XYZ file of C-alpha atoms in Angstrom:
255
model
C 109.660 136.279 86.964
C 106.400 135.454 88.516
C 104.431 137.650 86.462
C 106.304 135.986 83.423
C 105.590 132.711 84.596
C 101.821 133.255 85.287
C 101.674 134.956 81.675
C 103.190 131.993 80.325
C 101.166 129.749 82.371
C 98.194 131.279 81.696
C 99.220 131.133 77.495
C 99.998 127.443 78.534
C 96.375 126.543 79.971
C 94.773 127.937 76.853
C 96.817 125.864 74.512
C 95.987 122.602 76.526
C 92.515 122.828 77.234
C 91.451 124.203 73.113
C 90.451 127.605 74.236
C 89.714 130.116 71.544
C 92.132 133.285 71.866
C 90.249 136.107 72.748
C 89.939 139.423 70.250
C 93.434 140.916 70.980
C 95.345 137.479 70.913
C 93.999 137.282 67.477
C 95.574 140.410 66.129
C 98.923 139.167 66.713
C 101.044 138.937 63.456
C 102.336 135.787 62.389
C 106.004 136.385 63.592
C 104.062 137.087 66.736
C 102.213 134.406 67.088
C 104.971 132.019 66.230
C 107.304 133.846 69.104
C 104.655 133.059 71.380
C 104.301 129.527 70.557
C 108.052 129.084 71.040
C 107.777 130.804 74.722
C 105.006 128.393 75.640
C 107.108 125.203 74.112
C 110.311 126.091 75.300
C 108.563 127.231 79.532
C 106.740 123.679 79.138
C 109.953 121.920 78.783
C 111.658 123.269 81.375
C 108.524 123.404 83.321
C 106.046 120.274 82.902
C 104.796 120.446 86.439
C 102.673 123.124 84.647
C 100.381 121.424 82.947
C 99.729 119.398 85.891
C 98.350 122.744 87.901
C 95.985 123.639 84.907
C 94.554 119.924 84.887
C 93.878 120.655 88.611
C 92.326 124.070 87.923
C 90.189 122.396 85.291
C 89.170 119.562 87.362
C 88.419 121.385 90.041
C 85.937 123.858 88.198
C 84.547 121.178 86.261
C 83.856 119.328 89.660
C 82.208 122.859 91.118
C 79.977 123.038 87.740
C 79.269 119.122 88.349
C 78.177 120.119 91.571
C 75.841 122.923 90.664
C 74.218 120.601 88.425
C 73.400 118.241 90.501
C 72.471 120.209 93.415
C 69.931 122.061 90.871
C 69.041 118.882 89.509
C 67.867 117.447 93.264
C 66.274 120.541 94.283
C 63.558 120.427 90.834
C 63.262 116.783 91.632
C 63.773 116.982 95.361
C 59.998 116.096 96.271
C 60.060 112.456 94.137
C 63.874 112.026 95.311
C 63.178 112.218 99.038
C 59.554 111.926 99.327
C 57.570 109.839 97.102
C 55.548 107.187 98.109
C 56.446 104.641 95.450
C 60.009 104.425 97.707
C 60.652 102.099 100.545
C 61.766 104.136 103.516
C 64.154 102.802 105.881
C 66.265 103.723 109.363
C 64.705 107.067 110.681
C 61.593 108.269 108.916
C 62.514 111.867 110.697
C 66.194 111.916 110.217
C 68.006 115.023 109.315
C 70.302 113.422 106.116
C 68.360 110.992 103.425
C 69.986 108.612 101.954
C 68.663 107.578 98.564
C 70.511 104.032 96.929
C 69.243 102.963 92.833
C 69.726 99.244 92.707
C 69.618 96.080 90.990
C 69.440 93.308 91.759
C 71.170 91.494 89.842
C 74.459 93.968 90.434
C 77.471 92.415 91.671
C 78.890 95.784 92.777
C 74.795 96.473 95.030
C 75.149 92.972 96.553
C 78.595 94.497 98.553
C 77.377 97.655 99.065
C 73.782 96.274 100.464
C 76.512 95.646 103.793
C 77.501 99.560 103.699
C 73.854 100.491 103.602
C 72.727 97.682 106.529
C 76.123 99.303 108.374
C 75.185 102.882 108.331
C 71.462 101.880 109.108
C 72.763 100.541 112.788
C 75.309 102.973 113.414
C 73.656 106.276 112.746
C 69.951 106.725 114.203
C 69.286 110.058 112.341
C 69.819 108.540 109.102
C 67.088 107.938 106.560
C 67.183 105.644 103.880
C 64.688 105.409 101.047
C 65.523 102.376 98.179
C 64.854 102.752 94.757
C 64.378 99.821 92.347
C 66.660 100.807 89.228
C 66.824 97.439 86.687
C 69.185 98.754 84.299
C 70.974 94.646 83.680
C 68.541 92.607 82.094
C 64.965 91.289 81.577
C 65.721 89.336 85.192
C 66.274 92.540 86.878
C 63.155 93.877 85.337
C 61.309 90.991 86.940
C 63.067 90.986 90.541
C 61.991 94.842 90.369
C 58.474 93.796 89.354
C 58.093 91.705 92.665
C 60.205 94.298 94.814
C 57.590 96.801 94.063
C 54.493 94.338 95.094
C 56.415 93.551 97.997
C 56.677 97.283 98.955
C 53.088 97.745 97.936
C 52.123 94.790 100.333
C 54.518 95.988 102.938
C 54.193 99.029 103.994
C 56.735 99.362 107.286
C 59.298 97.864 104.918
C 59.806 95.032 107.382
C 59.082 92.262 105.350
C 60.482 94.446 102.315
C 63.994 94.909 103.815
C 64.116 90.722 104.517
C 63.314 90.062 101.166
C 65.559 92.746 100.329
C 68.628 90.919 101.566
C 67.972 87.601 101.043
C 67.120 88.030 97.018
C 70.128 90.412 96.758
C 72.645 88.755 99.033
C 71.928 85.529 97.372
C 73.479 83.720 94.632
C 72.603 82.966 91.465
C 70.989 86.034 88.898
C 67.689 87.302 90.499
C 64.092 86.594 88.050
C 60.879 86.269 88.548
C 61.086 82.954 89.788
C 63.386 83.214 92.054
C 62.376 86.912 93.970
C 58.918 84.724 94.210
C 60.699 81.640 96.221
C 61.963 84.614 98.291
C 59.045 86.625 98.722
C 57.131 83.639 99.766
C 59.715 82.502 101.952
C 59.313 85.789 103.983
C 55.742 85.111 104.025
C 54.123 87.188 101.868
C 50.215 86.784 100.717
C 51.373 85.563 96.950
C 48.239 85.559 95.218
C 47.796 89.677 95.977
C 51.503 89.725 95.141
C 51.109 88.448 91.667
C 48.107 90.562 91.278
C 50.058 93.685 92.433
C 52.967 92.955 90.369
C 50.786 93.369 86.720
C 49.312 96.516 88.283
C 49.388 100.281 86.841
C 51.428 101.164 89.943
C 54.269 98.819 90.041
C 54.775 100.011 85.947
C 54.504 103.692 87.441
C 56.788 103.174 90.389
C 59.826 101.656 88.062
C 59.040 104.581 85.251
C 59.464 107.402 88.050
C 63.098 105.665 89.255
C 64.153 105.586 85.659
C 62.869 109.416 84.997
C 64.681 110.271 87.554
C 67.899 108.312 87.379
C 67.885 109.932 83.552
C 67.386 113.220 85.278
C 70.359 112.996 87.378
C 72.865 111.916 84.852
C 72.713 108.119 86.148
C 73.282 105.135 84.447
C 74.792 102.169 86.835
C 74.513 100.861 89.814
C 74.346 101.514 92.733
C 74.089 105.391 92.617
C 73.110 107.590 95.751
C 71.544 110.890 96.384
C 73.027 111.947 99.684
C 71.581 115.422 100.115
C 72.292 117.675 97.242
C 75.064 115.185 96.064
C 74.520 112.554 93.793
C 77.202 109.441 93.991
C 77.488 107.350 91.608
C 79.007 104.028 91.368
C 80.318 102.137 95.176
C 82.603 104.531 96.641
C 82.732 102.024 100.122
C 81.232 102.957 103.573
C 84.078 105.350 104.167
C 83.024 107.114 101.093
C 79.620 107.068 101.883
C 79.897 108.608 105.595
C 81.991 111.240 104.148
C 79.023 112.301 101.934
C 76.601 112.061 104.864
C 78.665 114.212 106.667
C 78.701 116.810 104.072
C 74.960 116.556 103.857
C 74.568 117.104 107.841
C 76.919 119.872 107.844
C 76.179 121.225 104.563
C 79.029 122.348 102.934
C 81.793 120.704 100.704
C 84.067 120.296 103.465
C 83.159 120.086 107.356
């Protein structure tokens, strides 16, 4: 019976996912065919629990190919991801696991996980955390990035940036150009180079590399991570977030 159920199983999975019958399938008569049919109905009845184990199977290799992807997908890009210059680095400069977060700021869902990111900062000392500017919700968020970028550009320990940071995200009201400029000079910031940096060739080529490589990756909300060779997208909590750090400092799926 186990063989027969596996068999039937197996005919089962086919008929559920759209798979094309191989060669020898295809030779089957017509009486054949239809006998087979009536197996699969009549084991699916009695046995529903079935299809539930080939949606597992076929989640579960769909999540492994997902995986590939992405891990191929970080290693072509790896050098930008990690290491470019146009991102503000955070937490350990030398730590062993990077954390990468895409944000805008005018994302409801970044302004709660902005207290995951400040959480894992103080609790883990061999964490590094690089922030990308990712306006993806309007012309606003285009702006806030603009000034984000000529804060980074004017701020190069990411002090001053990482104030600003908090109080134009954690704030209320939707973030513009006029208001990330109260906040930048509120942190005390030299305004008139800020202005001058935010209309320069760089700030345009710093948001253009986050969006190349947020298309790269398959990303297209906020906020979205690259923890290591996985990419997260969408706020999964702190719990979820140390779970993918730890998979990064062990490096493999489970630990």
């Amino acid at each position: 019976m186990p063989s027969f159920r596996l068999t039937v199983a197996a005919l089962a999975a086919f008929a559920f996912c759209g798979a094309p019958l191989s060669a020898s399938a295809q030779s089957f008569s017509d009486t054949q065919r239809g006998d087979i049919e009536t197996i699969v109905h009549n084991y699916l009845l009695a046995h529903p629990e079935v299809l539930e184990e080939a949606m597992a199977e076929l989640n579960k290799r769909q999540a492994a190919a997902d995986a590939a992807k992405h891990e191929a997908t970080i290693t072509q890009n790896a050098d930008t991801i990690f290491n470019s210059p146009r991102g503000v680095v955070l937490g350990n400069k030398d730590g062993d696991v990077t954390f990468v977060e895409f944000f805008d700021y005018n994302c409801g869902y970044c302004k709660r996980a902005m207290a995951d990111m400040l959480d894992l900062m103080k609790a883990d000392s061999k964490l590094k955390v690089v922030l990308k500017e990712f306006p993806v919700l309007s012309q606003g968020s285009v702006e806030a990035a603009q000034v984000a970028v000529a804060v980074r550009m004017q701020d190069p320990t990411g002090k001053k940036y990482l104030d600003f940071h908090q109080k134009l995200l954690g704030g209320r009201g939707p973030a513009d150009k006029a208001r990330a400029l109260a906040v930048a000079k509120d942190v005390g910031l030299d305004m008139a180079k800020l202005e001058k940096d935010m209309a320069s060739p760089e700030a345009k080529a710093t948001i253009e590399e986050n969006f190349k490589l947020a298309e790269d990756m398959g990303m297209n909300g906020t906020p979205s991570y690259v923890i290591g060779k996985q990419i997260v997208v969408g706020a999964v909590g702190l719990d979820g977030l140390k779970e993918k750090i730890g998979i990064a400092r062990c490096g493999k799926a489970t630990c």
